[in-house]
mmCIF file of C-alpha atoms and ligand atoms in Angstrom:
data_model
loop_
_atom_site.group_PDB
_atom_site.id
_atom_site.type_symbol
_atom_site.label_atom_id
_atom_site.label_comp_id
_atom_site.label_asym_id
_atom_site.label_seq_id
_atom_site.Cartn_x
_atom_site.Cartn_y
_atom_site.Cartn_z
ATOM 1 C CA MET A 275 0.000 0.000 0.000
ATOM 2 C CA GLU A 276 1.175 3.488 -0.814
ATOM 3 C CA LEU A 277 -0.103 6.523 1.058
ATOM 4 C CA LEU A 278 -0.751 9.568 -1.147
ATOM 5 C CA ASP A 279 -1.254 13.183 -0.114
ATOM 6 C CA SER A 280 -3.849 15.389 -1.795
ATOM 7 C CA SER A 281 -1.532 17.305 -4.152
ATOM 8 C CA ASP A 282 -2.808 17.397 -7.712
ATOM 9 C CA GLU A 283 0.038 15.157 -8.802
ATOM 10 C CA SER A 284 -1.050 12.522 -6.273
ATOM 11 C CA LEU A 285 -4.703 12.777 -7.297
ATOM 12 C CA LYS A 286 -3.732 12.215 -10.935
ATOM 13 C CA LYS A 287 -1.746 9.179 -9.865
ATOM 14 C CA ALA A 288 -4.747 7.865 -7.909
ATOM 15 C CA GLY A 289 -7.051 8.438 -10.878
ATOM 16 C CA LYS A 290 -4.667 6.615 -13.202
ATOM 17 C CA ALA A 291 -4.393 3.704 -10.760
ATOM 18 C CA LEU A 292 -8.183 3.380 -10.697
ATOM 19 C CA ALA A 293 -8.303 3.386 -14.503
ATOM 20 C CA GLU A 294 -5.752 0.544 -14.429
ATOM 21 C CA GLY A 295 -7.924 -1.588 -12.153
ATOM 22 C CA LYS A 296 -6.230 -0.809 -8.835
ATOM 23 C CA LEU A 297 -8.012 -0.290 -5.500
ATOM 24 C CA VAL A 298 -7.756 3.221 -4.077
ATOM 25 C CA ALA A 299 -9.153 4.413 -0.752
ATOM 26 C CA ILE A 300 -10.616 7.872 -1.306
ATOM 27 C CA PRO A 301 -11.668 10.594 1.137
ATOM 28 C CA THR A 302 -15.234 11.855 0.707
ATOM 29 C CA GLU A 303 -17.215 14.306 2.844
ATOM 30 C CA THR A 304 -19.051 11.406 4.524
ATOM 31 C CA VAL A 305 -16.560 8.580 5.120
ATOM 32 C CA TYR A 306 -13.563 7.145 3.249
ATOM 33 C CA GLY A 307 -14.554 4.915 0.339
ATOM 34 C CA LEU A 308 -12.742 1.923 -1.141
ATOM 35 C CA GLY A 309 -12.825 2.709 -4.846
ATOM 36 C CA ALA A 310 -12.554 0.680 -8.020
ATOM 37 C CA ASP A 311 -13.495 1.320 -11.655
ATOM 38 C CA ALA A 312 -17.213 0.427 -11.713
ATOM 39 C CA PHE A 313 -16.882 -1.078 -15.187
ATOM 40 C CA ASN A 314 -13.938 -3.321 -14.270
ATOM 41 C CA THR A 315 -15.527 -6.469 -12.818
ATOM 42 C CA GLU A 316 -12.233 -7.885 -11.564
ATOM 43 C CA ALA A 317 -11.367 -4.724 -9.675
ATOM 44 C CA VAL A 318 -14.876 -4.610 -8.175
ATOM 45 C CA ALA A 319 -14.525 -8.258 -7.142
ATOM 46 C CA ARG A 320 -11.338 -7.316 -5.283
ATOM 47 C CA VAL A 321 -13.285 -4.644 -3.370
ATOM 48 C CA PHE A 322 -15.726 -7.286 -2.099
ATOM 49 C CA GLU A 323 -12.798 -9.543 -1.245
ATOM 50 C CA ALA A 324 -10.834 -6.829 0.582
ATOM 51 C CA LYS A 325 -13.830 -5.971 2.775
ATOM 52 C CA ALA A 326 -15.057 -9.573 3.122
ATOM 53 C CA ARG A 327 -18.367 -8.079 1.986
ATOM 54 C CA PRO A 328 -21.170 -10.470 1.005
ATOM 55 C CA ALA A 329 -21.955 -10.404 -2.726
ATOM 56 C CA PHE A 330 -25.632 -9.594 -2.064
ATOM 57 C CA ASP A 331 -24.733 -6.105 -0.801
ATOM 58 C CA PRO A 332 -24.509 -3.709 -3.789
ATOM 59 C CA LEU A 333 -22.092 -0.780 -4.129
ATOM 60 C CA ILE A 334 -22.613 2.928 -4.718
ATOM 61 C CA VAL A 335 -21.252 4.325 -7.986
ATOM 62 C CA HIS A 336 -19.549 7.702 -7.542
ATOM 63 C CA ILE A 337 -19.666 10.279 -10.310
ATOM 64 C CA ALA A 338 -17.898 13.609 -10.841
ATOM 65 C CA SER A 339 -20.478 15.439 -12.958
ATOM 66 C CA LEU A 340 -24.209 15.315 -13.670
ATOM 67 C CA ALA A 341 -23.351 14.195 -17.205
ATOM 68 C CA ASP A 342 -21.918 10.958 -15.727
ATOM 69 C CA ILE A 343 -25.445 9.838 -14.746
ATOM 70 C CA ALA A 344 -26.144 8.809 -18.313
ATOM 71 C CA ARG A 345 -23.257 6.324 -18.095
ATOM 72 C CA VAL A 346 -24.913 4.311 -15.335
ATOM 73 C CA ALA A 347 -28.655 5.081 -15.167
ATOM 74 C CA SER A 348 -31.191 4.276 -17.880
ATOM 75 C CA ASP A 349 -33.650 6.850 -16.593
ATOM 76 C CA PHE A 350 -33.445 10.022 -14.524
ATOM 77 C CA PRO A 351 -36.977 10.577 -13.174
ATOM 78 C CA PRO A 352 -38.137 14.199 -12.609
ATOM 79 C CA LYS A 353 -38.022 14.044 -8.795
ATOM 80 C CA ALA A 354 -34.534 12.562 -8.886
ATOM 81 C CA ARG A 355 -33.496 15.362 -11.202
ATOM 82 C CA LEU A 356 -34.899 17.981 -8.795
ATOM 83 C CA LEU A 357 -32.986 16.468 -5.903
ATOM 84 C CA ALA A 358 -29.789 16.219 -7.922
ATOM 85 C CA GLU A 359 -30.023 19.830 -9.026
ATOM 86 C CA ALA A 360 -30.674 21.062 -5.490
ATOM 87 C CA LEU A 361 -28.528 18.805 -3.330
ATOM 88 C CA TRP A 362 -25.699 17.438 -5.501
ATOM 89 C CA PRO A 363 -22.817 17.353 -5.073
ATOM 90 C CA GLY A 364 -23.387 16.237 -1.486
ATOM 91 C CA PRO A 365 -24.061 13.379 0.951
ATOM 92 C CA LEU A 366 -27.062 11.979 -0.918
ATOM 93 C CA THR A 367 -27.266 8.697 -2.859
ATOM 94 C CA LEU A 368 -30.066 8.136 -5.367
ATOM 95 C CA ILE A 369 -31.210 4.679 -6.455
ATOM 96 C CA LEU A 370 -32.054 4.824 -10.169
ATOM 97 C CA PRO A 371 -32.906 2.262 -12.862
ATOM 98 C CA LYS A 372 -29.596 0.909 -14.093
ATOM 99 C CA ARG A 373 -28.142 0.732 -17.563
ATOM 100 C CA GLY A 374 -27.399 -2.728 -18.888
ATOM 101 C CA GLU A 375 -23.706 -1.840 -19.143
ATOM 102 C CA VAL A 376 -23.288 -1.574 -15.364
ATOM 103 C CA PRO A 377 -21.889 -4.939 -14.240
ATOM 104 C CA ASP A 378 -24.146 -7.113 -12.071
ATOM 105 C CA ILE A 379 -21.412 -7.466 -9.474
ATOM 106 C CA VAL A 380 -21.765 -3.726 -8.702
ATOM 107 C CA THR A 381 -25.535 -3.906 -8.153
ATOM 108 C CA SER A 382 -25.684 -7.471 -6.802
ATOM 109 C CA GLY A 383 -27.899 -8.324 -9.743
ATOM 110 C CA LEU A 384 -30.502 -5.653 -8.924
ATOM 111 C CA PRO A 385 -32.150 -3.761 -11.808
ATOM 112 C CA SER A 386 -31.227 -0.506 -10.057
ATOM 113 C CA VAL A 387 -27.977 1.316 -9.354
ATOM 114 C CA ALA A 388 -26.985 3.583 -6.464
ATOM 115 C CA VAL A 389 -25.456 6.858 -7.656
ATOM 116 C CA ARG A 390 -23.672 9.511 -5.608
ATOM 117 C CA PHE A 391 -21.957 12.757 -6.576
ATOM 118 C CA PRO A 392 -19.624 13.582 -3.664
ATOM 119 C CA VAL A 393 -18.803 17.211 -2.840
ATOM 120 C CA HIS A 394 -15.303 16.545 -1.460
ATOM 121 C CA PRO A 395 -12.872 18.182 -3.935
ATOM 122 C CA VAL A 396 -10.338 15.347 -3.550
ATOM 123 C CA ALA A 397 -12.926 12.686 -4.390
ATOM 124 C CA ARG A 398 -14.195 14.690 -7.342
ATOM 125 C CA ARG A 399 -10.720 15.283 -8.734
ATOM 126 C CA ILE A 400 -9.746 11.615 -8.424
ATOM 127 C CA ILE A 401 -12.911 10.468 -10.202
ATOM 128 C CA GLU A 402 -12.378 13.093 -12.885
ATOM 129 C CA CYS A 403 -8.762 11.982 -13.406
ATOM 130 C CA SER A 404 -9.812 8.317 -13.604
ATOM 131 C CA GLY A 405 -11.948 9.040 -16.662
ATOM 132 C CA THR A 406 -14.464 6.491 -15.389
ATOM 133 C CA VAL A 407 -17.029 6.235 -12.575
ATOM 134 C CA ILE A 408 -16.057 4.681 -9.263
ATOM 135 C CA ALA A 409 -17.789 1.923 -7.309
ATOM 136 C CA ALA A 410 -16.959 2.500 -3.652
ATOM 137 C CA PRO A 411 -18.310 1.108 -0.410
ATOM 138 C CA SER A 412 -17.083 2.539 2.877
ATOM 139 C CA ALA A 413 -13.431 1.532 3.329
ATOM 140 C CA ASN A 414 -13.878 -0.690 6.398
ATOM 141 C CA PRO A 415 -13.939 -4.452 6.886
ATOM 142 C CA PHE A 416 -17.567 -5.586 6.490
ATOM 143 C CA GLY A 417 -19.607 -4.931 9.633
ATOM 144 C CA TYR A 418 -16.941 -2.780 11.322
ATOM 145 C CA ILE A 419 -17.001 0.981 12.030
ATOM 146 C CA SER A 420 -16.711 3.192 8.934
ATOM 147 C CA PRO A 421 -13.436 5.143 8.526
ATOM 148 C CA THR A 422 -13.365 8.928 8.796
ATOM 149 C CA THR A 423 -9.567 9.310 8.571
ATOM 150 C CA ALA A 424 -6.863 7.832 6.341
ATOM 151 C CA ARG A 425 -5.392 6.232 9.463
ATOM 152 C CA HIS A 426 -8.624 4.321 10.147
ATOM 153 C CA VAL A 427 -8.337 2.838 6.641
ATOM 154 C CA ALA A 428 -4.632 2.064 6.961
ATOM 155 C CA GLU A 429 -5.164 0.264 10.270
ATOM 156 C CA THR A 430 -7.947 -2.014 9.071
ATOM 157 C CA LEU A 431 -7.458 -2.481 5.312
ATOM 158 C CA GLY A 432 -3.902 -1.218 4.785
ATOM 159 C CA ASP A 433 -2.542 -4.495 3.423
ATOM 160 C CA ARG A 434 -5.459 -5.013 1.018
ATOM 161 C CA VAL A 435 -5.507 -1.781 -0.976
ATOM 162 C CA ASP A 436 -3.078 -0.344 -3.495
ATOM 163 C CA PHE A 437 -3.316 3.321 -2.460
ATOM 164 C CA ILE A 438 -4.828 5.399 0.325
ATOM 165 C CA VAL A 439 -5.319 9.083 -0.422
ATOM 166 C CA ASP A 440 -5.192 11.245 2.700
ATOM 167 C CA GLY A 441 -7.701 14.086 2.437
ATOM 168 C CA GLY A 442 -7.929 14.775 6.170
ATOM 169 C CA PRO A 443 -10.853 13.896 8.455
ATOM 170 C CA CYS A 444 -14.320 13.670 6.852
ATOM 171 C CA ALA A 445 -16.432 16.762 7.494
ATOM 172 C CA VAL A 446 -19.851 15.058 7.599
ATOM 173 C CA GLY A 447 -18.695 11.842 9.257
ATOM 174 C CA VAL A 448 -21.719 9.606 8.638
ATOM 175 C CA GLU A 449 -22.537 7.901 5.337
ATOM 176 C CA SER A 450 -24.775 9.429 2.690
ATOM 177 C CA THR A 451 -28.550 9.362 2.922
ATOM 178 C CA VAL A 452 -29.839 6.677 0.505
ATOM 179 C CA LEU A 453 -33.126 7.340 -1.308
ATOM 180 C CA ASP A 454 -34.878 4.911 -3.615
ATOM 181 C CA MET A 455 -36.126 6.917 -6.605
ATOM 182 C CA THR A 456 -37.420 3.973 -8.665
ATOM 183 C CA GLY A 457 -40.988 4.084 -7.302
ATOM 184 C CA ARG A 458 -43.696 6.731 -7.429
ATOM 185 C CA THR A 459 -42.747 8.120 -4.012
ATOM 186 C CA PRO A 460 -39.112 8.502 -2.957
ATOM 187 C CA SER A 461 -38.319 6.088 -0.162
ATOM 188 C CA LEU A 462 -35.677 6.429 2.553
ATOM 189 C CA LEU A 463 -33.387 3.384 2.632
ATOM 190 C CA ARG A 464 -30.720 4.803 4.942
ATOM 191 C CA PRO A 465 -30.756 8.004 7.020
ATOM 192 C CA GLY A 466 -27.439 9.802 6.536
ATOM 193 C CA GLY A 467 -25.550 13.008 5.996
ATOM 194 C CA MET A 468 -28.324 14.753 4.052
ATOM 195 C CA PRO A 469 -31.176 15.522 6.489
ATOM 196 C CA LEU A 470 -34.599 14.149 5.573
ATOM 197 C CA GLU A 471 -36.038 17.612 6.247
ATOM 198 C CA ARG A 472 -33.940 19.077 3.386
ATOM 199 C CA ILE A 473 -35.098 16.344 1.021
ATOM 200 C CA ARG A 474 -38.755 16.907 1.891
ATOM 201 C CA GLU A 475 -38.385 20.620 1.178
ATOM 202 C CA ILE A 476 -37.607 19.700 -2.414
ATOM 203 C CA VAL A 477 -39.772 16.682 -3.251
ATOM 204 C CA GLY A 478 -42.454 16.730 -0.578
ATOM 205 C CA GLU A 479 -43.486 13.257 0.492
ATOM 206 C CA VAL A 480 -40.769 10.707 1.313
ATOM 207 C CA ALA A 481 -41.734 7.233 2.512
ATOM 208 C CA VAL A 482 -39.963 6.339 5.740
ATOM 209 C CA PRO A 483 -39.963 2.669 6.748
ATOM 210 C CA ARG A 484 -40.848 1.801 10.323
ATOM 211 C CA ALA A 485 -37.270 0.761 10.946
ATOM 212 C CA HIS A 486 -36.320 4.426 10.543
ATOM 213 C CA GLY A 487 -39.072 5.775 12.762
ATOM 214 C CA GLY A 488 -41.629 6.229 9.983
ATOM 215 C CA THR A 489 -45.059 4.822 9.326
ATOM 216 C CA GLY A 490 -44.172 3.115 6.043
ATOM 217 C CA ALA A 491 -43.448 -0.528 5.358
ATOM 218 C CA ALA A 492 -41.664 -2.594 7.989
ATOM 219 C CA ASP A 493 -38.124 -3.810 7.247
ATOM 220 C CA GLY A 494 -38.323 -6.515 4.637
ATOM 221 C CA GLU A 495 -41.570 -5.245 3.161
ATOM 222 C CA ALA A 496 -39.787 -2.114 2.002
ATOM 223 C CA ILE A 497 -37.935 -2.210 -1.278
ATOM 224 C CA ALA A 498 -34.837 -3.909 -0.014
ATOM 225 C CA SER A 499 -31.611 -2.088 0.653
ATOM 226 C CA PRO A 500 -29.606 -5.231 1.077
ATOM 227 C CA GLY A 501 -26.868 -3.512 3.065
ATOM 228 C CA GLN A 502 -29.199 -2.492 5.861
ATOM 229 C CA LEU A 503 -28.384 -5.354 8.165
ATOM 230 C CA LYS A 504 -29.371 -4.949 11.804
ATOM 231 C CA SER A 505 -25.826 -5.405 13.013
ATOM 232 C CA HIS A 506 -23.463 -3.034 11.321
ATOM 233 C CA TYR A 507 -20.894 -0.344 12.085
ATOM 234 C CA ALA A 508 -20.047 -2.322 15.192
ATOM 235 C CA PRO A 509 -17.148 -1.759 17.573
ATOM 236 C CA ARG A 510 -15.798 -4.789 19.455
ATOM 237 C CA ALA A 511 -17.098 -3.462 22.768
ATOM 238 C CA ARG A 512 -20.676 -4.122 23.750
ATOM 239 C CA LEU A 513 -22.727 -1.004 23.028
ATOM 240 C CA TYR A 514 -25.943 -0.070 24.789
ATOM 241 C CA LEU A 515 -28.173 2.671 23.465
ATOM 242 C CA CYS A 516 -30.661 4.410 25.715
ATOM 243 C CA ASP A 517 -32.101 7.689 26.861
ATOM 244 C CA TYR A 518 -29.597 9.932 28.662
ATOM 245 C CA ARG A 519 -31.459 9.735 31.970
ATOM 246 C CA ALA A 520 -31.440 5.937 31.826
ATOM 247 C CA LEU A 521 -27.670 5.632 31.263
ATOM 248 C CA PRO A 522 -26.613 5.190 34.936
ATOM 249 C CA GLY A 523 -29.379 2.649 35.508
ATOM 250 C CA ALA A 524 -28.445 0.648 32.415
ATOM 251 C CA MET A 525 -24.825 0.692 33.499
ATOM 252 C CA ALA A 526 -25.617 -0.425 37.046
ATOM 253 C CA GLY A 527 -27.292 -3.504 35.587
ATOM 254 C CA PHE A 528 -24.145 -4.593 33.748
ATOM 255 C CA PRO A 529 -22.933 -7.860 35.322
ATOM 256 C CA GLY A 530 -19.196 -7.153 34.908
ATOM 257 C CA ARG A 531 -19.477 -3.981 36.923
ATOM 258 C CA ALA A 532 -20.139 -5.748 40.205
ATOM 259 C CA LYS A 533 -16.752 -7.489 40.028
ATOM 260 C CA GLY A 534 -14.929 -4.388 41.181
ATOM 261 C CA GLY A 535 -15.374 -1.717 38.560
ATOM 262 C CA GLY A 536 -12.604 -0.105 36.589
ATOM 263 C CA ASN A 537 -13.132 -2.751 33.915
ATOM 264 C CA GLY A 538 -13.936 -0.266 31.231
ATOM 265 C CA MET A 539 -17.359 1.307 31.335
ATOM 266 C CA ALA A 540 -17.568 4.269 28.981
ATOM 267 C CA ALA A 541 -20.418 6.659 28.350
ATOM 268 C CA LEU A 542 -20.924 8.483 25.055
ATOM 269 C CA VAL A 543 -23.225 11.503 25.169
ATOM 270 C CA LEU A 544 -24.114 14.368 22.886
ATOM 271 C CA ASP A 545 -22.896 17.439 24.759
ATOM 272 C CA GLY A 546 -20.363 18.656 27.277
ATOM 273 C CA ALA A 547 -22.836 19.601 29.996
ATOM 274 C CA ARG A 548 -24.275 16.098 30.117
ATOM 275 C CA ALA A 549 -20.788 14.646 30.072
ATOM 276 C CA GLU A 550 -19.895 16.708 33.178
ATOM 277 C CA ILE A 551 -22.977 15.498 35.042
ATOM 278 C CA LEU A 552 -22.238 11.857 34.247
ATOM 279 C CA LYS A 553 -18.568 12.301 35.191
ATOM 280 C CA ALA A 554 -19.644 13.703 38.551
ATOM 281 C CA THR A 555 -21.619 10.529 39.324
ATOM 282 C CA GLY A 556 -18.339 8.598 39.323
ATOM 283 C CA LEU A 557 -20.146 5.644 37.778
ATOM 284 C CA PHE A 558 -18.222 5.526 34.513
ATOM 285 C CA ASP A 559 -14.523 5.008 33.875
ATOM 286 C CA ALA A 560 -14.656 7.528 31.043
ATOM 287 C CA VAL A 561 -17.256 9.884 29.619
ATOM 288 C CA PHE A 562 -17.099 11.287 26.098
ATOM 289 C CA ALA A 563 -19.073 14.142 24.552
ATOM 290 C CA LEU A 564 -19.561 14.053 20.779
ATOM 291 C CA SER A 565 -19.806 17.852 20.676
ATOM 292 C CA PRO A 566 -18.987 20.142 23.641
ATOM 293 C CA ALA A 567 -21.704 22.591 22.535
ATOM 294 C CA GLY A 568 -24.200 19.880 21.534
ATOM 295 C CA ASP A 569 -24.006 20.713 17.836
ATOM 296 C CA MET A 570 -25.475 17.832 15.827
ATOM 297 C CA ARG A 571 -23.242 18.414 12.818
ATOM 298 C CA GLU A 572 -20.111 18.283 14.908
ATOM 299 C CA ALA A 573 -21.464 15.232 16.719
ATOM 300 C CA ALA A 574 -22.063 13.358 13.446
ATOM 301 C CA SER A 575 -18.609 14.248 12.171
ATOM 302 C CA ARG A 576 -17.010 12.816 15.313
ATOM 303 C CA LEU A 577 -19.193 9.737 15.851
ATOM 304 C CA PHE A 578 -17.109 7.099 14.077
ATOM 305 C CA ALA A 579 -13.797 8.558 15.284
ATOM 306 C CA ALA A 580 -15.149 8.341 18.843
ATOM 307 C CA MET A 581 -16.173 4.715 18.294
ATOM 308 C CA HIS A 582 -12.737 3.882 16.871
ATOM 309 C CA GLU A 583 -11.106 5.539 19.870
ATOM 310 C CA LEU A 584 -13.323 3.766 22.418
ATOM 311 C CA ASP A 585 -12.545 0.495 20.706
ATOM 312 C CA ALA A 586 -8.809 1.153 20.709
ATOM 313 C CA ARG A 587 -8.935 1.811 24.454
ATOM 314 C CA GLY A 588 -10.545 -1.563 25.020
ATOM 315 C CA PHE A 589 -13.635 -0.609 27.006
ATOM 316 C CA ALA A 590 -15.828 -3.591 27.842
ATOM 317 C CA ALA A 591 -19.014 -1.649 27.367
ATOM 318 C CA ILE A 592 -20.102 1.646 25.895
ATOM 319 C CA TYR A 593 -23.310 3.307 27.093
ATOM 320 C CA ALA A 594 -24.467 5.686 24.396
ATOM 321 C CA GLU A 595 -27.148 8.323 24.561
ATOM 322 C CA ARG A 596 -29.974 8.278 21.995
ATOM 323 C CA VAL A 597 -29.966 11.784 20.481
ATOM 324 C CA PRO A 598 -33.012 13.754 19.236
ATOM 325 C CA GLU A 599 -34.467 12.078 16.122
ATOM 326 C CA GLU A 600 -34.157 15.076 13.778
ATOM 327 C CA GLY A 601 -31.697 16.326 11.165
ATOM 328 C CA LEU A 602 -28.427 14.420 11.412
ATOM 329 C CA GLY A 603 -29.699 12.902 14.663
ATOM 330 C CA ARG A 604 -31.541 10.261 12.616
ATOM 331 C CA ALA A 605 -28.277 9.041 11.112
ATOM 332 C CA ILE A 606 -26.483 9.136 14.476
ATOM 333 C CA ASN A 607 -29.213 7.075 16.179
ATOM 334 C CA ASP A 608 -29.338 4.647 13.239
ATOM 335 C CA ARG A 609 -25.571 3.980 13.414
ATOM 336 C CA LEU A 610 -25.618 3.640 17.211
ATOM 337 C CA GLN A 611 -28.602 1.297 17.003
ATOM 338 C CA ARG A 612 -26.821 -0.951 14.490
ATOM 339 C CA ALA A 613 -23.627 -0.852 16.548
ATOM 340 C CA SER A 614 -25.629 -2.102 19.531
ATOM 341 C CA PHE A 615 -26.717 -5.369 17.894
ATOM 342 C CA LYS A 616 -24.385 -8.310 18.323
HETATM 343 O O1 LIG B 807 -21.409 8.035 2.141
HETATM 344 C C1 LIG B 807 -21.442 6.968 1.522
HETATM 345 O O2 LIG B 807 -22.464 6.578 0.940
HETATM 346 C C2 LIG B 807 -20.140 6.138 1.507
HETATM 347 C C3 LIG B 807 -19.091 6.908 0.719
HETATM 348 C C4 LIG B 807 -17.861 6.095 0.473
HETATM 349 O O3 LIG B 807 -19.646 7.360 -0.489
HETATM 350 N N1 LIG B 807 -20.406 4.861 0.931
HETATM 351 C C5 LIG B 807 -21.121 3.904 1.567
HETATM 352 O O4 LIG B 807 -21.196 2.704 0.882
HETATM 353 O O5 LIG B 807 -21.619 4.065 2.651
HETATM 354 P P1 LIG B 807 -21.681 1.343 1.546
HETATM 355 O O6 LIG B 807 -21.378 0.329 0.531
HETATM 356 O O7 LIG B 807 -21.050 1.196 2.875
HETATM 357 O O8 LIG B 807 -23.224 1.500 1.673
HETATM 358 C C6 LIG B 807 -24.030 1.481 0.483
HETATM 359 C C7 LIG B 807 -25.471 1.248 0.827
HETATM 360 C C8 LIG B 807 -25.710 -0.175 1.301
HETATM 361 O O9 LIG B 807 -26.650 -0.139 2.355
HETATM 362 C C9 LIG B 807 -26.291 -0.822 0.048
HETATM 363 O O10 LIG B 807 -27.105 -1.931 0.347
HETATM 364 C C10 LIG B 807 -27.086 0.313 -0.543
HETATM 365 O O11 LIG B 807 -26.266 1.446 -0.335
HETATM 366 N N2 LIG B 807 -27.299 0.111 -1.988
HETATM 367 C C11 LIG B 807 -26.372 0.124 -2.976
HETATM 368 N N3 LIG B 807 -26.934 -0.127 -4.178
HETATM 369 C C12 LIG B 807 -28.262 -0.286 -3.951
HETATM 370 C C13 LIG B 807 -29.381 -0.565 -4.790
HETATM 371 N N4 LIG B 807 -29.269 -0.740 -6.105
HETATM 372 N N5 LIG B 807 -30.606 -0.662 -4.204
HETATM 373 C C14 LIG B 807 -30.745 -0.485 -2.865
HETATM 374 N N6 LIG B 807 -29.725 -0.226 -2.017
HETATM 375 C C15 LIG B 807 -28.501 -0.129 -2.548
HETATM 376 MG MG1 LIG B 808 -20.544 0.658 4.748
#
């Protein structure tokens, strides 16, 4: 593996490597992606292999201009067009009917393709320089926490990729919002970096499955997003998700605690004030605030880095606060919820 900086010379080198069928980890505004030429089936197969990702879980194709859509999608419905014009480039993935030319390995045989136009200048430049479009899942081993720094990628996939481009920490920090645009009403498949409220401002109604707090179809009845497994994004430590006020109670019920404490009980809360209160109880070995001022954007951007850090410090259990279910809070709760399943 070779680590590249984000000088234009390096980005050209990364683009060329992708065009030659190499695997390149790329910074985006959401998380780092593990990229391969979407039209090179062998390279895409190596992405699945590197992540130990099951073949039924399709990849997102990353583009660097609106004109690239025609290379992968057979149709660009009016509502999808409205969203693209308003919110792209940005942390939003649209599921569109796919063109026959897109290899089945990218879409896991589905008739649709996931398309995303990232806003991160490094990602855009690399895609541009590759001259193709880039299939890229998050650059983490399957089921593990998504990477928001080049170091996260190097530590977990370093020996399985050809290049890692360091573009600094990801500003958004949670994956893109995924919307299925193949039906009459747009449907939310994954809450993410683009708030649902913003999407509704542009297209009105969006179906939200019950799994994401909506009144729509239950998981399984909804048009499947095969990657939405219950257990995902998981740290090695046991993670418990509950209301802030219930955190001490949940912790007190943990069997390991009775054996003398100090065995690694961490709390993860939204803001600094709450962190101080929990610290003062003396119940936890460590208390972390995602954002000192309680800013949801900052919290989202630091979520995965905090989970990596907690994992590295070997806590036995992490007690995490459920944050308000609005804006980026939906994505934060979704990732914490998945991290809590074992
Ligand atoms: O922010 C992101 O989206 C990051 C960066 C790298 O762009 N990528 C990412 O990829 O999170 P990944 O592979 O970790 O998640 C892609 C999600 C999965 O849940 C997958 O099942 C879903 O998108 N997906 C992909 N193609 C689909 C399709 N045709 N229909 C339904 N869901 C699809
Ligand atoms: Mg992922």
